[in-house]
Amino acid sequence: MDGALEKSISFILFIIIGIILKKKISVGDETNGLKKIILTLALPATIFIALLKVKIDGNLVLFPLLALAFNVILFAVTPLLLKIIGVDPNSDKGRSAKLLIPSLAPGLSCFAFILEFLGDGYLAKAAMADLGNKFFVLFLLYLIALKWHYNNADFEANSLKTKLKGLLKALLYEPVNIFIIVALVLVSFGITLDKIPNFLSMTLSRLSFIMTPLVLLFIGLAVKIKKQQFFQLFSLLLLRASFTLLLIAGVISFADLTVTKDILVMIAFGLSSASFWPFAHISAIHLKETKEKTVKRTFDINFALSILALSLPISVLLILGILTAGDTFAKISNIFILCGILFFIGVLYPIYLKINKKVSLKKSEIQFSVDK
């Protein structure tokens, strides 16, 4: 078994361990304590280290812009995907999905495979592209989440001045944002990870090491997927993958790309699982609304967790299958075929629901006629 596959199975096993530990660890305070460790220590340390390691190469500057454009397009099309599976885009579930679906977690789901199948050079390209994705998920989605939260609040009780003050406080006091600001200041002065004191870099690195296991365990502990929700989210994630392949096929045709590895790295990166970072924004707002005893919630935290839990295995299986197939999916015709298959499977459940609804309605009408 190769290293990339072993790593992916290990990730999935962590989620399974979390599910098993539900009997031993309560979903209340203990799970929330784990979440706070992630959001206030492990996640900020991971981002801080990632930013201090960044070395901008002039030839690779285009990749973050392309990734950012992809995030924005996927964000714009997500409401349509939600309507297909029968979820209101403006509901708490819809808003949760609109934050998570356009986000990418290549570190968890595709970097290991890119390194294993395509090599260091393509991993560097994917890492540069991830800068654009990071900007989108850390900054833009955070501002969008706050905007939705304030729109959801009572305007009279929260004046514009109060909203702006709350936004500024949220930006300044979030541990993640503090670490990002400090890291950007250090990088601007040419201070990288190898130039900070050894004891500090070792401490941050060890905090970063616990990030992935804690996130995966937390997903396993906190997730609650109902039968109907499973099929609904499965459809949504397959439709997301289908649209991603369609978009990539369009880019390949427009740019007339022929290099196999260039095409495969785009596909692997685009099919990455949903990121944990938007969930961090959802959690912060959920905590704020809990303290304020808000009745109408901006997000559905369980729905968001369910997306994270299903997204990783689906992405890993798709990416692994595509890269294992060699140059098969470097051909645009095969990309379109896979896109069509995923779309067909993705719409099966919504079609079933519509047919079932029509049958139930017909039965009700017949029963009403008989009673009459």
Phi, psi and omega in degrees: 000130182283164186299321181296317180294318179299319180296317181294318177297322177300317178301313181294323178297324177299318178297317180297318177300318178300318178297317179296322183288354178305328181290336184258333184243126182288149181286345183281248188299321183294316178292320177296325177296319177297319180297321180294323177298319179297310187285330185258343181235295188296312181295311177302319180296319180297314180294318180302312180295318181300318180291323179287343179270349186293128174235111185284123176255126183305328181285345185253005185297333182293330186297315177299325180293320178295319179295319178297318178298319178298315178303314183295316179296317179294324176297319182291328184270345182304317177304324178294317178298322180293321179295324179299320182270003174086027177249130178291119181300338182261009175273174178297323176293316180299316179295322178298314180293323181294336174279320188275320186299319180278358181271156181231144175236070183296331179299324180275325193247339184226338183302318181299321181288320179299316178298316184291318187262330187247340175101173185300319183300320181281334173294321177298319178296316180295321179295321177293319178299326182294340176297318177295317177297318179298318178300318181295310186284327183277320185258300186295314180293329178295316179294321178296317179299318179293321179299315179296322179298314182288327175294328181284338181279164179288120184297322181294324180283341181231096180293166179301320180297318180294321179297314180296322179294319179295320178297315180297317178297316180299320180292320185280325187264352176292125180307319180301314182293322178300314180295322180295314180300313180298316181297317180295322177297314180297316180296323180296335177265009177079016180267112180256181185300324182283355181257353177272159182307142184303316183296327180287315180295324178294318179297313180295320180297318180291326174295321180294325181299329183276353185302302184298310179301319181294317180299314182293320176297319180298317178301314180296322181289319190266341186289141175222098183256115176282161185303311181295320180296323179301309182294324179297312181288325176301316178298314182300315183290326176289323176294322175300313179296320179297314179296321179301313180295322178297317180295316180295320177299321177296317179296317180299317180293316183294316183272356181054050180283137181231347181286119186305311185292328176298318180292315183294323179292325176296315181296313181299316180294315182294331181270009179304153180290167177295146185276152176286335187299317175300327176296328176297320177295317179299317180297318181298317180289322177299317179296317179298316181290329177294316179296322181276358181055043179289129182282311181272107184276145179287322184231158173255102188294326179290322178296319179297317179296322180296321177298315179299316184296320181277330186297318184298305181297323179296314180296315181300315181295318180294312182296314180298316180298316182294314182288327178292333182283006178070232183267011182306313185266015169275349178270129187297328180296320179290327176297316179296322179296312179297320177301315180294319179297313180296320179295316180300312179295322182296327182268355181301313182294313176302321178295317178301317179298318181294317179296316180298322179294318180294320179296316179297320179294319180295318178297320179296319180295319179295316180297321179295321180293321180294314179298326182289000000 
